[in-house]
XYZ file of N, CA, C and O in Angstrom:
604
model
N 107.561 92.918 116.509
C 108.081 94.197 116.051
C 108.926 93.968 114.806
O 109.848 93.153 114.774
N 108.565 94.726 113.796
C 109.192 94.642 112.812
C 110.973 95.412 112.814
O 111.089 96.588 113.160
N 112.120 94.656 112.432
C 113.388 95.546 112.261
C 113.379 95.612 111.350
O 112.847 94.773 110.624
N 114.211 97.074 110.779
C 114.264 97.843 109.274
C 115.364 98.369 109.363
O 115.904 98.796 110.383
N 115.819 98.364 108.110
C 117.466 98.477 107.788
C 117.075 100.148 107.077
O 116.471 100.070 106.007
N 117.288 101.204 107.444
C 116.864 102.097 106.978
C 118.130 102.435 106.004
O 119.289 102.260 106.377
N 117.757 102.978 104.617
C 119.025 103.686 104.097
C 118.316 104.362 102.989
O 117.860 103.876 101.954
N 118.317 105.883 103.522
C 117.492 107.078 103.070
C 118.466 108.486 103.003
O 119.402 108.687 103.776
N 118.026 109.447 101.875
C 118.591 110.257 101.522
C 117.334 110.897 101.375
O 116.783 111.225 102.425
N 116.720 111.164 100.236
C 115.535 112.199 99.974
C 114.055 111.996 100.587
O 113.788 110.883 101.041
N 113.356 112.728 100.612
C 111.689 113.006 100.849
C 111.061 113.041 99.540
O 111.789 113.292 98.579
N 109.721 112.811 99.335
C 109.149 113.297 98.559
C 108.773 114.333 98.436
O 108.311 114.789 97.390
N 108.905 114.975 99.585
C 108.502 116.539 99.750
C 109.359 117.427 98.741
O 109.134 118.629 98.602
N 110.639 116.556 97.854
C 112.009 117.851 97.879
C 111.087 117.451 95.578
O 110.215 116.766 95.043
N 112.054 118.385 95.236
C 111.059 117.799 94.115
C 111.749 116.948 93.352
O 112.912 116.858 93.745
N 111.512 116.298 92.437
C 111.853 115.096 91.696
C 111.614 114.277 92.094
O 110.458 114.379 92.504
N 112.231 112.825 92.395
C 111.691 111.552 92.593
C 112.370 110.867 93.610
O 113.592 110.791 93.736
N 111.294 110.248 94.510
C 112.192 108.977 94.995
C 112.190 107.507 94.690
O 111.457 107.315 93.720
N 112.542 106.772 94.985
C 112.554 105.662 94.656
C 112.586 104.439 95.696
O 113.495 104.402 96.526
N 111.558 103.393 95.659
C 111.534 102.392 97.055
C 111.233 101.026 96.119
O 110.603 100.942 95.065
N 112.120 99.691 97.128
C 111.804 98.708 96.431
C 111.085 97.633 97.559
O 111.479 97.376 98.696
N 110.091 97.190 96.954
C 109.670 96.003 97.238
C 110.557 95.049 97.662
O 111.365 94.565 96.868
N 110.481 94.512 99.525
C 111.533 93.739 100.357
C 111.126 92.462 99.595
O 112.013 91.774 99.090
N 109.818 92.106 99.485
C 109.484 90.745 99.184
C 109.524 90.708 97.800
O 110.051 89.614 97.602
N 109.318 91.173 96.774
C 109.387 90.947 95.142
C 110.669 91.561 94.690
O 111.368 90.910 93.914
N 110.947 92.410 94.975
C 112.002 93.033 94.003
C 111.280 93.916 93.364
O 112.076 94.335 92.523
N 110.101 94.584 93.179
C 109.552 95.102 92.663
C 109.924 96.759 92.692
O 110.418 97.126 93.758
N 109.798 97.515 91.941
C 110.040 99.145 92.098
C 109.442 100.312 92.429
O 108.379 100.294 91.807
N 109.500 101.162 92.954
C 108.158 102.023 93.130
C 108.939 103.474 93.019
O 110.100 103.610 93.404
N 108.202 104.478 92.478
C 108.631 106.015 92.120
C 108.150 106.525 92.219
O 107.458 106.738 91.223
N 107.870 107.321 93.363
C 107.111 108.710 93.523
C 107.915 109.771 92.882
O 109.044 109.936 93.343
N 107.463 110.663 91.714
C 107.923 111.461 91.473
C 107.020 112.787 91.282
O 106.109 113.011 90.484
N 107.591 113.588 92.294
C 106.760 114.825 93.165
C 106.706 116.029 91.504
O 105.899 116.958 91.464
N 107.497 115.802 90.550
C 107.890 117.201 89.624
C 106.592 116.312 88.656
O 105.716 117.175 88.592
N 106.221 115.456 88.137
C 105.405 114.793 87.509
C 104.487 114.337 87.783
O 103.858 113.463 87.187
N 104.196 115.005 89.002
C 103.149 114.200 89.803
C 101.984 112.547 89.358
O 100.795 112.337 89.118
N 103.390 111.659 89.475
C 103.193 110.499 88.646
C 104.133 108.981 89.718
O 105.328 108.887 89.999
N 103.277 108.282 89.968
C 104.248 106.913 90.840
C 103.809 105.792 89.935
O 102.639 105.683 89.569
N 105.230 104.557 89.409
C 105.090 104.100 89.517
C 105.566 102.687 90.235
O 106.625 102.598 90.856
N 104.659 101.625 90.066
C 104.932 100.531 90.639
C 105.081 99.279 90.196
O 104.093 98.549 90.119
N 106.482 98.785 89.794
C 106.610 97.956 88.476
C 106.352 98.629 87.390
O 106.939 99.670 87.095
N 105.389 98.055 86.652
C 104.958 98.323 85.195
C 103.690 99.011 85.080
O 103.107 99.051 83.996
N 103.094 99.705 86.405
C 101.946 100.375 86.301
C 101.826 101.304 86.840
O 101.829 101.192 88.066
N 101.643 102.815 86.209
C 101.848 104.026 86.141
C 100.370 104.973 86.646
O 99.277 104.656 86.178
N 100.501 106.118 87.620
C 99.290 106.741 87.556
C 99.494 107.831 88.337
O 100.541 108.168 88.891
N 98.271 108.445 88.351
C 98.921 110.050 89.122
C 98.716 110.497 90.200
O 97.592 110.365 90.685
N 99.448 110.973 90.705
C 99.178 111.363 92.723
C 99.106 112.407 92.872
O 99.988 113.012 92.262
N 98.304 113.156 93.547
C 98.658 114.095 94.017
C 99.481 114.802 95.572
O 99.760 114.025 96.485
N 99.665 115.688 95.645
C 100.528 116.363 96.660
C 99.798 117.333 97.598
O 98.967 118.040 97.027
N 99.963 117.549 99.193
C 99.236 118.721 99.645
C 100.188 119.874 99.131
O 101.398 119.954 98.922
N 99.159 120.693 99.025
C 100.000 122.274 98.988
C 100.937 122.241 99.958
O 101.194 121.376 100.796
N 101.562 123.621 99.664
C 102.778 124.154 100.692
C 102.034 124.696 102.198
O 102.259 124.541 103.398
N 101.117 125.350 101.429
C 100.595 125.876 102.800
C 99.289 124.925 103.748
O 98.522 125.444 104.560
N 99.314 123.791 103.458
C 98.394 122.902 103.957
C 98.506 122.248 105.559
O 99.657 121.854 105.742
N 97.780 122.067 106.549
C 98.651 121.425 107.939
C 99.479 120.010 107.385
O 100.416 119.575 108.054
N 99.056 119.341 106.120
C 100.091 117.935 106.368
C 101.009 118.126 105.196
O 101.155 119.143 104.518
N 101.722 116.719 105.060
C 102.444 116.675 104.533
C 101.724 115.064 103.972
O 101.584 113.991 104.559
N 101.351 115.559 102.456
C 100.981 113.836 102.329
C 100.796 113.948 100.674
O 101.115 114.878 99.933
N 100.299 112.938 100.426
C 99.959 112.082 98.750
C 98.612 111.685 98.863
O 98.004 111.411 99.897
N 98.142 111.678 97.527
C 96.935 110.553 97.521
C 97.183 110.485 96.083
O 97.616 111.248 95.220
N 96.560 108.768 96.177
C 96.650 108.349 94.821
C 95.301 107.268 94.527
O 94.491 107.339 95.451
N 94.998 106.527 93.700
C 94.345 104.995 93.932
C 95.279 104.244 94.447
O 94.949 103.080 94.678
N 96.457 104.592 94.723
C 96.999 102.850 95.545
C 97.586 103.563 97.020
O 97.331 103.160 98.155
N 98.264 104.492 96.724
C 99.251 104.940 98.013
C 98.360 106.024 98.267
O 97.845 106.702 97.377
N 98.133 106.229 99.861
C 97.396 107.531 100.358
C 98.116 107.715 101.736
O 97.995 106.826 102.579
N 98.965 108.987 102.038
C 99.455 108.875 103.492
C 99.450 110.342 103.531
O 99.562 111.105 102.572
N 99.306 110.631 104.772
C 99.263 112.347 105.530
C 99.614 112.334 106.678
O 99.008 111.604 107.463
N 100.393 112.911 106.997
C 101.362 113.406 108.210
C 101.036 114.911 108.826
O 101.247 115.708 107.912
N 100.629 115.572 109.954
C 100.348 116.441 110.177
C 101.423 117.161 110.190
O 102.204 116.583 110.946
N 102.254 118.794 109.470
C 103.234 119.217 109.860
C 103.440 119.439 111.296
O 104.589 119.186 111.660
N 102.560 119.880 112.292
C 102.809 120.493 113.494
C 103.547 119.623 114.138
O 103.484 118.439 113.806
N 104.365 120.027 115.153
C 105.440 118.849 116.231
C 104.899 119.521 117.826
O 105.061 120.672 118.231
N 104.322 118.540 118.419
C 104.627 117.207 118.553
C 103.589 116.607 117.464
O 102.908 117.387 116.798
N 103.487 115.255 117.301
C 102.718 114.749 116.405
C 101.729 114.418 117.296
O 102.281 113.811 118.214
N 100.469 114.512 117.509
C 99.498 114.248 117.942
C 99.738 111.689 118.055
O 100.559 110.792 117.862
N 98.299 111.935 118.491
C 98.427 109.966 118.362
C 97.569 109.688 117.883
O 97.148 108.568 118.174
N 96.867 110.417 116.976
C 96.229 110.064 115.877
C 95.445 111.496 115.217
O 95.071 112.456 115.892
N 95.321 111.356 113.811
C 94.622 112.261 113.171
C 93.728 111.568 112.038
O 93.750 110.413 111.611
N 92.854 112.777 111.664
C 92.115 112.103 110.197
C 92.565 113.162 109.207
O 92.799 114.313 109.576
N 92.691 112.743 107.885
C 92.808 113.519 106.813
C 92.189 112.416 106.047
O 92.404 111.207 106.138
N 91.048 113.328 104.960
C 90.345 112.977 103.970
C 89.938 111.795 104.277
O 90.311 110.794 103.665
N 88.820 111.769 105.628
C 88.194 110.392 105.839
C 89.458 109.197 106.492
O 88.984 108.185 107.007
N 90.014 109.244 106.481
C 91.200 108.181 106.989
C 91.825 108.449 108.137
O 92.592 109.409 108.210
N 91.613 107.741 109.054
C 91.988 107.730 111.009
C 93.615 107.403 110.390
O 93.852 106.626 109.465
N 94.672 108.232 111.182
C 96.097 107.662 111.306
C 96.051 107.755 112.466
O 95.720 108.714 113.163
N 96.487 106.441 112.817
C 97.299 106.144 114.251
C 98.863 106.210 114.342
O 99.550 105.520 113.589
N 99.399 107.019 115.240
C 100.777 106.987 115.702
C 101.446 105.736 116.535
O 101.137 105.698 117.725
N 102.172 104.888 116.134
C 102.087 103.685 116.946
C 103.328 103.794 117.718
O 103.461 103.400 118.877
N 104.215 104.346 117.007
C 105.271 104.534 117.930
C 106.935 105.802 117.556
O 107.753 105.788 116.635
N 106.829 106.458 118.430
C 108.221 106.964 118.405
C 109.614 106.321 117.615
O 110.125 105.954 118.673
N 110.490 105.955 116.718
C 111.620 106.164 116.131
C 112.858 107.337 115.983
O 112.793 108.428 115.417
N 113.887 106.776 116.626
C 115.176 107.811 116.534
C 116.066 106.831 115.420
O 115.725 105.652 115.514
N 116.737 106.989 114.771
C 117.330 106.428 113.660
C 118.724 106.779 113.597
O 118.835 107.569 114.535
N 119.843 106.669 113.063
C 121.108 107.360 112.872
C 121.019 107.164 110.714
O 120.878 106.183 109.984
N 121.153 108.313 110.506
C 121.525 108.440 108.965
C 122.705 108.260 108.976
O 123.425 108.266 109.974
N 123.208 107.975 107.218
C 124.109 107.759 107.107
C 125.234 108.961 107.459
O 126.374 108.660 107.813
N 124.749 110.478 107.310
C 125.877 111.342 107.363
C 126.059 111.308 108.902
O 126.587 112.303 109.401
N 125.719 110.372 109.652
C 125.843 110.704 111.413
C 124.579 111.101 112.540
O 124.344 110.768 113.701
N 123.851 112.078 111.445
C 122.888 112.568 112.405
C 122.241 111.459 112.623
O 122.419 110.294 112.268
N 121.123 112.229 113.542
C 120.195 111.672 114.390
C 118.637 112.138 113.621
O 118.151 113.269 113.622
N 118.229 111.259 113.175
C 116.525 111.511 112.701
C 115.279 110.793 113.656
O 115.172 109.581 113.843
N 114.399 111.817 114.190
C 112.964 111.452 114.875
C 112.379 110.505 113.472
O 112.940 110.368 112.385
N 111.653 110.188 113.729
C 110.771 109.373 113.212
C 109.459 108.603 113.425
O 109.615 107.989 114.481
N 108.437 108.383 113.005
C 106.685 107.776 113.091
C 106.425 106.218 112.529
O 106.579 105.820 111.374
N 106.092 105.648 113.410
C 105.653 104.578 112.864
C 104.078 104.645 112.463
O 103.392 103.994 113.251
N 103.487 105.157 111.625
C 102.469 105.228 111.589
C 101.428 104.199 110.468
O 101.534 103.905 109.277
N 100.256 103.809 111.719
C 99.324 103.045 110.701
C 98.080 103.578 110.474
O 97.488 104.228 111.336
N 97.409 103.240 108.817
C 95.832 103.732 108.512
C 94.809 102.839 109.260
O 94.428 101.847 108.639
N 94.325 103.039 110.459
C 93.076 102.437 111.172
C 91.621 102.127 110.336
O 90.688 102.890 110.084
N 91.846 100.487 109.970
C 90.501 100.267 109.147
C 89.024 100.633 109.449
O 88.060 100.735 108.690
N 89.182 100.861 111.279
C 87.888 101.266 111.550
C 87.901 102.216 112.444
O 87.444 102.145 113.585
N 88.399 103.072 111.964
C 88.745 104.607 112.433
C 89.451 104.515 114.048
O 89.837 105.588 114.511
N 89.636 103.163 114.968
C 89.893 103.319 116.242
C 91.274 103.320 116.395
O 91.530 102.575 115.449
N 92.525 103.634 116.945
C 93.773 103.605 116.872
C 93.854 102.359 118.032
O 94.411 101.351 117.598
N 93.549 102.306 118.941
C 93.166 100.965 119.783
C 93.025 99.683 119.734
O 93.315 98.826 120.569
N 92.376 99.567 118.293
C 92.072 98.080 117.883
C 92.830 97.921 116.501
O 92.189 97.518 115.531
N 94.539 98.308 116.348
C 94.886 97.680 115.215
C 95.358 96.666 115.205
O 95.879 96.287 116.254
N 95.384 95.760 113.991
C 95.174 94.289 113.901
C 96.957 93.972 113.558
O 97.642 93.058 114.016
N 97.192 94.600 113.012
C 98.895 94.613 112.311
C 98.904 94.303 110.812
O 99.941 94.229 110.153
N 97.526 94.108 110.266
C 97.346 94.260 109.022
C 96.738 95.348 108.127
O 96.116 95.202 107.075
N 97.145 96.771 108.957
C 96.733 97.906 108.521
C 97.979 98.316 107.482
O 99.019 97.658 107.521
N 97.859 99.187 106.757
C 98.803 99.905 106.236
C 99.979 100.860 107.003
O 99.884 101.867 107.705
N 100.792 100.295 106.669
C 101.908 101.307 107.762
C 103.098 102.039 106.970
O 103.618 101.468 106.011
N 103.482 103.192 107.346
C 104.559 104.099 107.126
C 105.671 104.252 108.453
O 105.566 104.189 109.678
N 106.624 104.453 107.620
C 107.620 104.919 108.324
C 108.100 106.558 107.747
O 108.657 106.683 106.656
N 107.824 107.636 108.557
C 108.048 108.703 108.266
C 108.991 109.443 109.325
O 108.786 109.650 110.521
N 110.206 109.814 108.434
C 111.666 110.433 109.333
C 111.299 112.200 109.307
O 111.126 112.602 108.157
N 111.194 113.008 110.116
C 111.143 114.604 110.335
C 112.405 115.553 109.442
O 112.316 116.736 109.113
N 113.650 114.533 109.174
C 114.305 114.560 108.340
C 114.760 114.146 106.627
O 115.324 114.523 105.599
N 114.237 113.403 107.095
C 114.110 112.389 105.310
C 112.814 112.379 104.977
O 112.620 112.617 103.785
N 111.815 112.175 105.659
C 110.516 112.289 104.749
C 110.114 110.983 104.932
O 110.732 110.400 105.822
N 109.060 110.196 104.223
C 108.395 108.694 103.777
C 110.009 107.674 103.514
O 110.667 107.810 102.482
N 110.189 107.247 104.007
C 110.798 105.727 104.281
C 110.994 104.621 103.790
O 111.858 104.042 103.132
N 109.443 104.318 104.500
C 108.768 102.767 104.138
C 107.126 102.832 104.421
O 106.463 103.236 105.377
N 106.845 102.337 103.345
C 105.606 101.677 103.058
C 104.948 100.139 103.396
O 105.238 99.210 102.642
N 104.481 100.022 104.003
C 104.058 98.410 104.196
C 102.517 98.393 104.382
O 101.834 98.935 105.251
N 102.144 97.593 103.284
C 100.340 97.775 103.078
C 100.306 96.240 102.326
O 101.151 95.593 101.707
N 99.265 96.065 102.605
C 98.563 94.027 102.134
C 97.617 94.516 101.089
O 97.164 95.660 101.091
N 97.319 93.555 100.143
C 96.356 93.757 99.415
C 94.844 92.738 99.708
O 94.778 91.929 100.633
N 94.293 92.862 99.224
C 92.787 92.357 99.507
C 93.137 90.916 99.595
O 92.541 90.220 100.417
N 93.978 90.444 98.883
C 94.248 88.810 98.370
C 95.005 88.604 100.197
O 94.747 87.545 100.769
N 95.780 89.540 100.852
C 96.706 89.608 101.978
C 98.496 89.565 101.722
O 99.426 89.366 102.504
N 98.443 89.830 100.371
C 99.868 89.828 100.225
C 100.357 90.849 100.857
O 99.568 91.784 100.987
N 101.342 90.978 101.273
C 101.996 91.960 101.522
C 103.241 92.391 100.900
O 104.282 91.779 100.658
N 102.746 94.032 100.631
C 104.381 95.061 100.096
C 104.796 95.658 100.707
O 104.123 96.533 101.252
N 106.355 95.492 100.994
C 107.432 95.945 101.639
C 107.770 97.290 101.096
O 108.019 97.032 99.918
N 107.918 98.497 101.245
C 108.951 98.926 100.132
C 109.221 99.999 101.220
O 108.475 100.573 102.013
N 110.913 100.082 100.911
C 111.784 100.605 101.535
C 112.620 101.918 100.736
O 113.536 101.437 100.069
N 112.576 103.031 100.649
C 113.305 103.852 100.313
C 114.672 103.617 99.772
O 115.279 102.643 100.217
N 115.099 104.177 99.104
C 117.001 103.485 98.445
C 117.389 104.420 98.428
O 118.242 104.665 99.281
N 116.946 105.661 97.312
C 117.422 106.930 97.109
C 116.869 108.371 97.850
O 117.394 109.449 97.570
């Protein structure tokens, strides 16, 4: 089980930008929802957003793709645009102002089954309060990126 030091303020949902860094490089990442534009380090490109009136709450891009169903309870798995999400586990969190935030551990199932994930799927951490979190996804080579929310 992975532990995570959470320290979060905005969503991408709110508009302008957030900002997450790479645990293992130092590297930077910016979703910014008013420009519909992220980047990562030194390489820039454009994402899009679901509408307001859409069931999720998500992005797609060429690198980052995540969707969250609005409805509560969260189901234990859904598809949006071809892609199985598995719910892996429940999160309660304490923010910094005191409260209490629900939260998803959720991973993208490489072969659509929520049953057979390997732990080298792509995973999010998504708060009902704060929004996207953390990101943790490998690349083809198997590196893996950390990135954790700041602002």
């Amino acid at each position: 089980m992975r532990i995570l030091i959470l320290l979060v303020l905005l969503s991408f949902e709110c508009i302008g930008s957030s900002d997450f860094v790479d645990l293992n490089t130092g590297y930077s990442l910016t979703i910014d929802s008013e420009n519909k534009r992220y980047r990562i380090h030194d390489q820039s490109s454009l994402i899009e957003f679901c509408a307001d009136d859409s069931k999720y709450i998500c992005m797609k891009s060429i690198h980052i793709t995540f969707a969250i169903p609005k409805a509560r309870p969260l189901p234990n798995n859904w598809e949006f645009a071809g892609i199985t999400y598995c719910r892996v586990e429940i999160l309660d969190f304490k923010l910094s102002d005191g409260q209490v935030d629900e939260g998803y551990l959720v991973a993208k199932s490489e072969n659509g089954l929520c049953n057979e994930l390997s732990g080298k799927e792509p995973r999010f951490i998504y708060g009902t309060k704060t929004g996207l979190i953390y990101i943790d996804s490998f690349s083809s080579s198997g590196f893996q990126r950390r990135f954790i929310k700041y602002n």
